[in-house]
Coordinates of C-alpha atoms and ligand atoms in Angstrom, one line a residue:
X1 CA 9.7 5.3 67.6
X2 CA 9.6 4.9 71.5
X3 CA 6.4 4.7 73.3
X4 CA 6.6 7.7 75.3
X5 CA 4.7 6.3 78.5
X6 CA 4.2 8.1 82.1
X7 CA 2.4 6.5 84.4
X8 CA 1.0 8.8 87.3
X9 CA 0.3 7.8 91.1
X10 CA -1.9 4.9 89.3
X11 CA -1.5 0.8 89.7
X12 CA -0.8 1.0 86.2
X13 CA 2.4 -1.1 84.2
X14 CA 3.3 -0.8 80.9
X15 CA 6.6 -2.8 79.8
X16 CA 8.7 0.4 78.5
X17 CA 10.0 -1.7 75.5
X18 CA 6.1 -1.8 74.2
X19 CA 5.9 1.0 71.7
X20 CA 3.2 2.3 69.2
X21 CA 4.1 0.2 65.8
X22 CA 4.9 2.6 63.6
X23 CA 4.2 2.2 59.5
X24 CA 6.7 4.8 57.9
X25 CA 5.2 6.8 55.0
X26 CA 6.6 5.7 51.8
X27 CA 8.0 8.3 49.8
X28 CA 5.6 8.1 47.0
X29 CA 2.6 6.1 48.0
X30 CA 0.2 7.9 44.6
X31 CA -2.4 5.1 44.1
X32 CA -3.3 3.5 40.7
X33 CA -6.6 4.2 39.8
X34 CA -8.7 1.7 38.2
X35 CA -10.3 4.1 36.3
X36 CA -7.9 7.2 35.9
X37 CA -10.5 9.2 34.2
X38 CA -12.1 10.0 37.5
X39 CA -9.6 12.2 39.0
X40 CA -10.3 15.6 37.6
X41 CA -7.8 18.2 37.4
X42 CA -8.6 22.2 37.2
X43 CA -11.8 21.8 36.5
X44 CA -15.2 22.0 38.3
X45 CA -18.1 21.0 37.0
X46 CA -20.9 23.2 36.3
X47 CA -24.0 22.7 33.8
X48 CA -23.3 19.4 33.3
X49 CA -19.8 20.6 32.1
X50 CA -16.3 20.5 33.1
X51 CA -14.7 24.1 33.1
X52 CA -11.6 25.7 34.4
X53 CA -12.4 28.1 36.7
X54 CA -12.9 31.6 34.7
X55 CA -10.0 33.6 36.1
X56 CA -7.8 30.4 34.9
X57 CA -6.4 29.8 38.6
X58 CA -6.0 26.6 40.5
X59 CA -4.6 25.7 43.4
X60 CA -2.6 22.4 45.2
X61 CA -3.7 19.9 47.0
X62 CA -1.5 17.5 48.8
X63 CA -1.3 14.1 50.4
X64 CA -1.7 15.5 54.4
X65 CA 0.4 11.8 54.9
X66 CA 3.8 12.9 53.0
X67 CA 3.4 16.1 51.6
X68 CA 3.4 15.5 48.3
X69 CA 1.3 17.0 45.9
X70 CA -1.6 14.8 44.8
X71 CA -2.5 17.5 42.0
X72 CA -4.0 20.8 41.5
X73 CA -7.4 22.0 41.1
X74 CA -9.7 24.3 39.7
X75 CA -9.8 28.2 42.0
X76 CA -13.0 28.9 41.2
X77 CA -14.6 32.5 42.6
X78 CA -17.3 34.0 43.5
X79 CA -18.4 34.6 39.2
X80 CA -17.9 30.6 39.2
X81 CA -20.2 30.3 42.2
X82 CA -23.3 32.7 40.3
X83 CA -22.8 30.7 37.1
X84 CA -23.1 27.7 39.2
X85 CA -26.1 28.9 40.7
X86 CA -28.0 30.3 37.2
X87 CA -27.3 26.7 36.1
X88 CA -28.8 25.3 39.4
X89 CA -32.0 27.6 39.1
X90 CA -32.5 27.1 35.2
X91 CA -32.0 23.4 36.0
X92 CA -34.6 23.6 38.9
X93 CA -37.9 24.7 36.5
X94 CA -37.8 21.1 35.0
X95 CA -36.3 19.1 37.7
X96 CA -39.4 20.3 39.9
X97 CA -41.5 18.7 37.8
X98 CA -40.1 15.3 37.8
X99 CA -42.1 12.3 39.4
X100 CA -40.2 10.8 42.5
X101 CA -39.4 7.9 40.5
X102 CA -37.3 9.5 37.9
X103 CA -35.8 10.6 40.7
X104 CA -35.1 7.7 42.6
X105 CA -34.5 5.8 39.1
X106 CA -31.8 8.3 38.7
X107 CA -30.0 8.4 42.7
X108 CA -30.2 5.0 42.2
X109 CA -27.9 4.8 39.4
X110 CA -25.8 7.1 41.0
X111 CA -25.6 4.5 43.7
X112 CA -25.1 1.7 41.2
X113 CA -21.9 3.7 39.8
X114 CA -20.6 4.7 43.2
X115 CA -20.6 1.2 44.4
X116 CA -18.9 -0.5 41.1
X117 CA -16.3 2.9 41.4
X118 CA -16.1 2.2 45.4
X119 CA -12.8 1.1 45.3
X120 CA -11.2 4.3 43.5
X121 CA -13.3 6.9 45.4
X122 CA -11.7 5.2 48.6
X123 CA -8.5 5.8 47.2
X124 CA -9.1 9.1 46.7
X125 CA -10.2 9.6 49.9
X126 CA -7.2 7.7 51.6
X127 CA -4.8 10.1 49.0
X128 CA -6.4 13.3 50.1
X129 CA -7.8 12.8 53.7
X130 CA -5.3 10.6 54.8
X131 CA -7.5 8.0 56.9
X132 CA -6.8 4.2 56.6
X133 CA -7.7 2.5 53.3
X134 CA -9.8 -0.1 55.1
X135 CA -11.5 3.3 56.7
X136 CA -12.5 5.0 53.4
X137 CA -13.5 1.7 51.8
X138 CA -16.2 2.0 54.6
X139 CA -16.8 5.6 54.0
X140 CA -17.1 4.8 50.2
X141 CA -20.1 2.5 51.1
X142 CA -21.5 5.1 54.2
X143 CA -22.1 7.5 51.1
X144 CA -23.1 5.2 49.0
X145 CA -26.2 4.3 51.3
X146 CA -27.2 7.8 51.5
X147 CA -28.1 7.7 47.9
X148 CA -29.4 4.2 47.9
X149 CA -31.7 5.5 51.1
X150 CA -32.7 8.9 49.5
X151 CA -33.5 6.6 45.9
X152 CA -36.0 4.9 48.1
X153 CA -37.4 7.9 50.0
X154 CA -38.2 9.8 46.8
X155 CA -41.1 8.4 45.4
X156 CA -42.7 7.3 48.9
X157 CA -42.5 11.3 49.9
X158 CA -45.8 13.0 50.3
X159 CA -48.3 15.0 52.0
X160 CA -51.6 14.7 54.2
X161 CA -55.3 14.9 54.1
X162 CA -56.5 17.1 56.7
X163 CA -59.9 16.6 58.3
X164 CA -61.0 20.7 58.2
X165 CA -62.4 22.7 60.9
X166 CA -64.7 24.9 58.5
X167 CA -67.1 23.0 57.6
X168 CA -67.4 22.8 53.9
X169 CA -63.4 23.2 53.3
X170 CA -61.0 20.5 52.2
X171 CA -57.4 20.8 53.6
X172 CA -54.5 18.9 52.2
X173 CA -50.7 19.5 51.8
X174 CA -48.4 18.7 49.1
X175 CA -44.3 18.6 49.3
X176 CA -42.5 20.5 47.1
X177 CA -39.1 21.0 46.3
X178 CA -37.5 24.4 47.9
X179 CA -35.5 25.3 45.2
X180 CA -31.7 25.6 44.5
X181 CA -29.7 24.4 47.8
X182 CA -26.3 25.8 48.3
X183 CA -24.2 22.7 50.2
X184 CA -20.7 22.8 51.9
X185 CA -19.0 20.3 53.3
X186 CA -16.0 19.4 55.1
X187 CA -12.7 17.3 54.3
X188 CA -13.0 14.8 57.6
X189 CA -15.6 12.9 55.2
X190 CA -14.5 13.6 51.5
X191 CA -17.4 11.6 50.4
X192 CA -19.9 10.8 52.7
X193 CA -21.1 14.9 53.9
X194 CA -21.7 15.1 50.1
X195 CA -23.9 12.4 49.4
X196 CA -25.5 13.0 53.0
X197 CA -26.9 16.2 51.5
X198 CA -27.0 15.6 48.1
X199 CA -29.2 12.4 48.4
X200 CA -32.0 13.9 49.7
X201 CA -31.9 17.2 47.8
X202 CA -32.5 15.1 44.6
X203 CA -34.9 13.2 45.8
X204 CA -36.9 15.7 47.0
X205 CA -36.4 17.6 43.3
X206 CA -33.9 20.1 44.3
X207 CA -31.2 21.5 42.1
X208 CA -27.6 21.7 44.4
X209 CA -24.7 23.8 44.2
X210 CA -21.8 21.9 46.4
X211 CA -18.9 24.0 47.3
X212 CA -16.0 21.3 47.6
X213 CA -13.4 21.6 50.8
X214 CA -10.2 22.6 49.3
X215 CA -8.6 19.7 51.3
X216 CA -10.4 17.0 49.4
X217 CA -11.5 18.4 46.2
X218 CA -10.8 15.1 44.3
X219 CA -13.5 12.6 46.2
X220 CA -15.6 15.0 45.3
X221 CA -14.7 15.9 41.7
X222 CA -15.3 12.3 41.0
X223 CA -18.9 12.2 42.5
X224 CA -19.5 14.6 39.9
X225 CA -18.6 12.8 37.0
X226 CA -20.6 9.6 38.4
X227 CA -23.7 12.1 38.5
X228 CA -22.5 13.1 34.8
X229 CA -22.9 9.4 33.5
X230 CA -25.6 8.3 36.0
X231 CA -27.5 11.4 33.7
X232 CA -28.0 13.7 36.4
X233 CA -30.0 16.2 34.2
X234 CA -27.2 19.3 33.1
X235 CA -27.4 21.9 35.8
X236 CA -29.2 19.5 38.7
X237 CA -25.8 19.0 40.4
X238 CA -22.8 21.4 40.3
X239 CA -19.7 20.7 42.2
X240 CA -17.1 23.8 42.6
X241 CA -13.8 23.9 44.2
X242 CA -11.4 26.3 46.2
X243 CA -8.7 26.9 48.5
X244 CA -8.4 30.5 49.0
X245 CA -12.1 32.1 47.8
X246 CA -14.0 30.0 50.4
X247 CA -15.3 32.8 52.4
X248 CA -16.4 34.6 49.7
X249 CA -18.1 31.3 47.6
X250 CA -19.4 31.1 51.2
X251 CA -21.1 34.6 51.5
X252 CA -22.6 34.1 47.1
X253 CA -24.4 30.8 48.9
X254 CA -25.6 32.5 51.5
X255 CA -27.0 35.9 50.3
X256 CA -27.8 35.4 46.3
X257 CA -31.6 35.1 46.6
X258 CA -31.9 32.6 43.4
X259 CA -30.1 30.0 46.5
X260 CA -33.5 29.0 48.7
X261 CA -31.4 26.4 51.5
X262 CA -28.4 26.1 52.8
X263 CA -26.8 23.0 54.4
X264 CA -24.0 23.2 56.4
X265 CA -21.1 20.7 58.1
X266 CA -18.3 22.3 59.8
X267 CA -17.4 24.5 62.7
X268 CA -20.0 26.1 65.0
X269 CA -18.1 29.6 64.3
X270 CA -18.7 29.6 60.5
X271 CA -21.9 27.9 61.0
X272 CA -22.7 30.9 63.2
X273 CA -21.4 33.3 60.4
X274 CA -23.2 31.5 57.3
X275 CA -26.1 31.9 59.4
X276 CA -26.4 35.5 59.5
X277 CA -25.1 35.8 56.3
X278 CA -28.8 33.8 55.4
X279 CA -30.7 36.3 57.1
X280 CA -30.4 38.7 54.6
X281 CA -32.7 36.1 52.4
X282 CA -34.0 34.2 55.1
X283 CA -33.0 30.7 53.8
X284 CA -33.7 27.5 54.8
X285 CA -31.0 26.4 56.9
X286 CA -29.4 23.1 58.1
X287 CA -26.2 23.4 60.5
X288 CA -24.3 20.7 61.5
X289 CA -21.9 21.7 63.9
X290 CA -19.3 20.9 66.3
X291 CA -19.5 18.6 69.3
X292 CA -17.9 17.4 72.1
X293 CA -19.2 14.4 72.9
X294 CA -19.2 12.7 76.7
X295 CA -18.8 9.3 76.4
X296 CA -19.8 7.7 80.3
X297 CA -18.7 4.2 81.3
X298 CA -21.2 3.1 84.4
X299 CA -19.6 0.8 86.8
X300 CA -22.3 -2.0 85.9
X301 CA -21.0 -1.9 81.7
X302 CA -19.5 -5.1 80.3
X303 CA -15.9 -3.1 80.5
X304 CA -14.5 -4.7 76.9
X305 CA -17.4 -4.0 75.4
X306 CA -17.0 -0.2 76.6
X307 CA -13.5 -0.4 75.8
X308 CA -14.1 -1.4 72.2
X309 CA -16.7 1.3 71.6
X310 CA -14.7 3.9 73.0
X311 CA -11.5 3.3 70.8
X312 CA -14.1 3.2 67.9
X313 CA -15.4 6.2 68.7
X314 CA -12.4 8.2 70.1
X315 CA -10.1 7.2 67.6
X316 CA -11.9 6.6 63.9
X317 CA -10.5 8.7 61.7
X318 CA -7.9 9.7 64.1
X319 CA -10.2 11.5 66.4
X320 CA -11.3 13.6 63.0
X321 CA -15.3 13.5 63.2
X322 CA -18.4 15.7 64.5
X323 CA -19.1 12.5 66.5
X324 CA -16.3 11.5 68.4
X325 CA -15.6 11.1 72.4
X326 CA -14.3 14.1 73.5
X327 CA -14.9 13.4 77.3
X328 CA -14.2 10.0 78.5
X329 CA -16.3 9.6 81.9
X330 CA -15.1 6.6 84.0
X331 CA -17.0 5.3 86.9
X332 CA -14.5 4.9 89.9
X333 CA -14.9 1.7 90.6
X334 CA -13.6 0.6 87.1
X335 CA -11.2 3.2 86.6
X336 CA -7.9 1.9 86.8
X337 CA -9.2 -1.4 85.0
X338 CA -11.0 0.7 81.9
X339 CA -7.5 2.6 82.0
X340 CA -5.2 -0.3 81.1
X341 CA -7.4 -2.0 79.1
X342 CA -8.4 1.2 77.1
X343 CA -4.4 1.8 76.6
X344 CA -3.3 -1.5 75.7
X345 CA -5.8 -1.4 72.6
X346 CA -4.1 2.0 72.0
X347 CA -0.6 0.3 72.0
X348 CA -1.5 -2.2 69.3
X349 CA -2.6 1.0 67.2
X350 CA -0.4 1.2 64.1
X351 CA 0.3 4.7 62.2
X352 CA 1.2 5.5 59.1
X353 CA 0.4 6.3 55.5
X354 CA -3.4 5.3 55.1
X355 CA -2.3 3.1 52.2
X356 CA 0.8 1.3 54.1
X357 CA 0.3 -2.5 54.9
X358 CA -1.7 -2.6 58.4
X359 CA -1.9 1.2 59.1
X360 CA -5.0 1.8 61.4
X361 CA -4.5 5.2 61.7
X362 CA -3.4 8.0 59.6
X363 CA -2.1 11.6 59.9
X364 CA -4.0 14.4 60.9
X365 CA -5.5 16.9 57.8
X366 CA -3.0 19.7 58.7
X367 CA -0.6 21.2 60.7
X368 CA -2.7 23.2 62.0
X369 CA -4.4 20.4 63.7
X370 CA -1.3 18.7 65.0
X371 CA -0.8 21.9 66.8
X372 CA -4.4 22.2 68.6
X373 CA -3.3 18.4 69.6
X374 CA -0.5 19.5 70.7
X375 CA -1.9 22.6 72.8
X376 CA -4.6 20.5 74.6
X377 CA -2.2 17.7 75.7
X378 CA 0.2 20.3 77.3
X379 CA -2.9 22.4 79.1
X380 CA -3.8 19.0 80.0
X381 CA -0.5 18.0 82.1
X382 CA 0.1 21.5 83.2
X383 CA -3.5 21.5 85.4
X384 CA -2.8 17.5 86.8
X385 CA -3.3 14.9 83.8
X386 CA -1.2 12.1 83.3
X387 CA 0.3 10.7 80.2
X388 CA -0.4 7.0 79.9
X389 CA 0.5 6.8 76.1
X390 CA 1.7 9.0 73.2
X391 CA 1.5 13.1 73.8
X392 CA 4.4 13.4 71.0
X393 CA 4.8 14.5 67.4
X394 CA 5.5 12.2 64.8
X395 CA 8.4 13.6 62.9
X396 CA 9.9 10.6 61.2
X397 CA 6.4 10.0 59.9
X398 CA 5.4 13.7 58.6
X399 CA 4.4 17.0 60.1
X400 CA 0.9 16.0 60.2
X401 CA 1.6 13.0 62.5
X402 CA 0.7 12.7 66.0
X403 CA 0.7 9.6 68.4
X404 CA -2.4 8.6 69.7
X405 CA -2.9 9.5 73.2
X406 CA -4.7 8.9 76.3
X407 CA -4.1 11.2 79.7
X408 CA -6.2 10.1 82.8
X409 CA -6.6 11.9 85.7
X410 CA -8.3 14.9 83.7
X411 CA -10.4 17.6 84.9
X412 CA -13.5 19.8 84.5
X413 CA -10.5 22.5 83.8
X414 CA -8.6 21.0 81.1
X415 CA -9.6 23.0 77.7
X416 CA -10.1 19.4 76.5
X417 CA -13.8 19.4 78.6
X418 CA -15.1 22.1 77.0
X419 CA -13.3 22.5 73.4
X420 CA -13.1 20.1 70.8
X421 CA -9.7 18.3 69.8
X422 CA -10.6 16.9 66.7
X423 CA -7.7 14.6 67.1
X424 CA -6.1 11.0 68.7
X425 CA -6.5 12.5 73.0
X426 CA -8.3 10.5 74.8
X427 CA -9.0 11.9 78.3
X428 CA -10.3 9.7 80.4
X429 CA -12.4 11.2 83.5
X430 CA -12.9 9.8 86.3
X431 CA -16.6 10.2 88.3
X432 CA -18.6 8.6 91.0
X433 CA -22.1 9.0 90.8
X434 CA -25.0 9.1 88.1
X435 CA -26.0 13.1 88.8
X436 CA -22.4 14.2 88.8
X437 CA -21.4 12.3 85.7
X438 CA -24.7 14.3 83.7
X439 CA -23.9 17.2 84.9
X440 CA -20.7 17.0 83.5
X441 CA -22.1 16.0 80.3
X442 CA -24.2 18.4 79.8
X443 CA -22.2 21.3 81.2
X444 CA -21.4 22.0 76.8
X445 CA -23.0 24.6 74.8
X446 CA -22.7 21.9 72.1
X447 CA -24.9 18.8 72.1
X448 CA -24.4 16.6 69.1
X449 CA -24.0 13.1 70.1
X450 CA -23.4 10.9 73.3
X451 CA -22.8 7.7 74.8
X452 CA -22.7 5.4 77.8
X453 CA -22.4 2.1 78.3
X454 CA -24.4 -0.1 81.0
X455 CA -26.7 -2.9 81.4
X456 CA -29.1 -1.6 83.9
X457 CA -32.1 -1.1 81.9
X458 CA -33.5 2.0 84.2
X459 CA -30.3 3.4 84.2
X460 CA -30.5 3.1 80.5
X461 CA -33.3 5.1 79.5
X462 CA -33.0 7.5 83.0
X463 CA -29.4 9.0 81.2
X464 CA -30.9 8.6 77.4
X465 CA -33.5 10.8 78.2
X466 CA -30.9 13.4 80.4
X467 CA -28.3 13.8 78.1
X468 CA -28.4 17.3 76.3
X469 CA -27.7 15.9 72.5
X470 CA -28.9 15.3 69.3
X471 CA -27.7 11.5 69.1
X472 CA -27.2 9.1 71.6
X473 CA -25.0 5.7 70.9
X474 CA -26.2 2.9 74.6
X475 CA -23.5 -0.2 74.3
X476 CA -21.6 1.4 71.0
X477 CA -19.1 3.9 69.9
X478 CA -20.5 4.1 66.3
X479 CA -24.2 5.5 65.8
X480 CA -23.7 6.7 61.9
X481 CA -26.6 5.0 59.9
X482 CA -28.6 6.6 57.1
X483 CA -31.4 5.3 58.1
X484 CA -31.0 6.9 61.6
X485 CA -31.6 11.0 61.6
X486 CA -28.4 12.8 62.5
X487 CA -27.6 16.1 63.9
X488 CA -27.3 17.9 67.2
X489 CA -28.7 20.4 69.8
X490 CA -27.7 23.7 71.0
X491 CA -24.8 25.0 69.7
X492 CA -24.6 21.8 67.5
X493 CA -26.5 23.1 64.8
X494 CA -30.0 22.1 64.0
X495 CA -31.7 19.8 61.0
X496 CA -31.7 15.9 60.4
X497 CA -29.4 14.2 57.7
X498 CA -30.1 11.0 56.5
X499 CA -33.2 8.6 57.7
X500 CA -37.0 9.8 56.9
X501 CA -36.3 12.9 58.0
X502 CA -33.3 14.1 56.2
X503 CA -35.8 14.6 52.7
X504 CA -37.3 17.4 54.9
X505 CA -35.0 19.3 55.5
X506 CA -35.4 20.3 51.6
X507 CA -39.0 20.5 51.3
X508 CA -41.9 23.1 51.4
X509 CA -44.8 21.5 53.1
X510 CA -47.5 23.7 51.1
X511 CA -51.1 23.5 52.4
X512 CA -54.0 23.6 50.4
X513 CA -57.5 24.6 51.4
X514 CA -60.4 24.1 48.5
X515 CA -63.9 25.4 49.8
X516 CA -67.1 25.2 49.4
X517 CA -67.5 21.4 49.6
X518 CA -70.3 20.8 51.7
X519 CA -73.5 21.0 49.9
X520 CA -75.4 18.0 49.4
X521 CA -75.6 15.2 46.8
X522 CA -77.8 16.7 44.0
X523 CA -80.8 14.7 43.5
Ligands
LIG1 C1 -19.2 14.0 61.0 O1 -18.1 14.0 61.6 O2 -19.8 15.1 60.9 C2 -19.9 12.8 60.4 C3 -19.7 11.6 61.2 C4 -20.5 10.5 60.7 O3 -21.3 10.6 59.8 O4 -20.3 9.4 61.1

């Protein structure tokens, strides 16, 4: 495969024998599970039970890196969704009452499995997703945390003592459980969006109801039957799956009243949708949304560091995350340096099936994908970008396959600055001062996370505090940490996940007033 190179007006050389190494997809690349019996066909799992969905459907899911079909899986509907959700509320009455350190005895557990089973769930998630092996062994122990984190939150979660303004009155709050949480999550983190919401709705001594993507149904079929020999109580955690009956499982979640919270990853337009869909119940909500991240390199940055955190964070998981740089904004004075050394790490990028020898970077989830790629690269040289690497298809590799890319020269017009790709492009900006470079920034109507990279400590916490997200990353590309409260600003969504906050999000703080208090000792 030929590196497809065009350099623009810049001082940039590439030798034009240098290509992207390629990995090519094996035909069959099915791994070998240690333990087969947690890959679950046609069946979801709901009151502590593995069921085919009742109208006896199923559906396929296939390996996005060649096609092939990994297996098929239960089509559950909107009567598998309310029998889902009686379980979850039945479930609820006792689980309420549980001390937080049944609880965390029992996430912990959950951990315990997930970490001895950490190699198969990653090959699940390399089978279905498609990212690098060495990628989901990471996301494997990412979830795992979140369960290890929320174990530790449970018991240690509690209310205040309130010093009253009536004299005579004792005030004091208590945290309870809200109830029964519908969760859905998305396929860019088969694993790790699940336990990132599931974590802390056990802890806190909720009951969940976890609509599946129908992309990677597997990852999280297996969870499940962890939960099932951790002894999750029957009914605590219910995992469904579809392909075609998502918007309607979507719409039971958000308007059966039994369901008291809602948390959400994906899209800000469905997030905007499941929203009002709440209203008619007024849930709890948690959105987690779509972002386009700004990523600024100042001219004072150690340049390899920046270099290094911006491949991280541009291209993990083949530009597939909430999280990644979008916008790449380059200080002039380092431009042309940042540039070619930004593209030579590209070069040494190697694609392929997630489970060939070396592969760093996998195929996109779909088509559909490729094809937004595809779009933002050609709006991007029509209005003045330049190709420095990649801007093709992968064909000999699959239909899912693009090379990874990075275009300088781009502009404030390019749909790449205000939509996000979700895939390999990395457009690199160029910028001259501090105000122009915010500006820029913050000229989204999302605001999840951000980064810049420079060693001037004023400068440091001047553009910390002016950047319009949720997240900031200073000096790194990755921020994701469940100890550290994620989630994002203005049309990003709102509500923490993970760290002491993320237990919150599926709690009622209840205040309790008892008066009459103030009479004096009896003698
Ligand atoms: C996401 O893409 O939403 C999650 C990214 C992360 O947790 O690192």
């Amino acid at each position: 495969m030929a590196l497809l190179q065009r350099l623009g007006a810049s001082s940039l050389r590439f030798s034009p024998s240098v290509s992207l190494i390629v990995a090519r997809s094996a035909s069959t690349m099915a791994p070998k599970l240690r333990d087969p019996s947690l890959l679950k066909h046609d069946v979801c799992y709901i009151n502590g039970e593995w069921k085919p969905a009742g109208s006896g459907k199923t559906f396929n899911v296939n390996d996005p890196s060649s096609g092939e079909l990994i297996g098929t899986c239960a089509e559950c509907d909107v009567e598998d969704t309310k029998s889902a959700i009686r379980a979850a509320a039945d479930a609820f009455k006792t689980f309420r009452t549980t001390t937080g350190r049944e609880r965390a005895k029992l996430l912990r557990k959950w951990y315990d499995l997930m970490v001895e089973n950490s190699e198969d769930i990653a090959k699940l998630i390399t089978w279905e997703n498609g990212k690098p092996f060495a990628d989901a062994k990471g996301e494997s122990a990412y979830a795992a945390n979140f369960f290890e984190w929320f174990s530790e939150e449970a018991p240690r979660s509690y209310g205040d003592t309130i010093p009253a303004t009536v004299p005579g009155n004792r005030v004091w709050t208590i945290k309870e459980p809200v109830g029964v949480c519908g969760l859905i999550t998305p396929w860019n983190f088969p694993a790790a969006m699940i336990t990132r919401k599931v974590g802390p709705a056990l802890a806190a001594g909720c009951t969940v109801v976890c609509k599946a993507p129908g992309e990677t149904p597997f990852t999280a079929l297996a969870l499940a039957e962890l939960a099932h020999r951790a002894g999750i109580p029957k009914g605590v955690v219910n995992v469904i799956t579809t392909l075609s009956n998502t918007p309607a499982i979507g719409e039971v979640l958000t308007t059966d009243p039994a369901v008291k919270k809602v948390s959400f990853t994906g899209s800000t337009g469905v997030g905007k949708l499941l929203m009002k869909q709440s209203s008619s119940t007024l849930k709890k909500l948690s959105m987690e949304l779509g972002g386009n991240a700004p990523f600024i390199v100042f001219d004072d940055a150690d340049i390899d560091v920046a270099v290094a955190g911006a491949i991280a964070s541009k291209f993990r998981s083949s530009g597939q995350t909430c999280v990644c740089a979008n916008r790449i904004y380059v200080q002039a004075g380092i431009y042309d340096e940042f540039v070619r050394k930004f593209a030579e790490k590209v070069q040494g990028f190697k694609v392929g099936h997630g489970f060939a020898d070396g592969v760093t970077h996998g195929p996109l989830i779909h088509d559909r994908a490729v094809s937004k790629v595809e779009a933002h690269v050609k709006d991007a040289e029509s209005k003045g970008g330049k190709l420095v690497i990649g801007g093709q298809r992968m064909p000999d590799l699959g239909s899912n396959f693009y090379q990874p890319t990075v275009i300088r020269d781009a502009t404030p017009a390019m749909a790449i600055a205000s939509e996000e790709t979700f895939g390999p492009v990395a457009a690199l900006f160029p910028f001259k001062t501090e105000k122009e470079v915010v500006d820029m920034a913050n000229n989204a109507e999302v605001g999840l996370a951000g980064y810049f990279f420079s060693r001037d400590l004023q400068r440091v916490h001047r553009i910390a505090e002016a950047l319009e997200v949720g997240m900031v990353g200073i000096n790194t590309g990755i921020i994701s940490d469940p100890a550290a409260p994620f989630g994002g600003v203005k049309e990003s969504g709102f509500g923490r996940e993970g760290s002491k906050y993320g237990i919150g999000e599926y709690q009622i703080t209840k205040m309790i007033t008892y008066g009459g208090m103030g009479q004096p000792l009896q003698s």
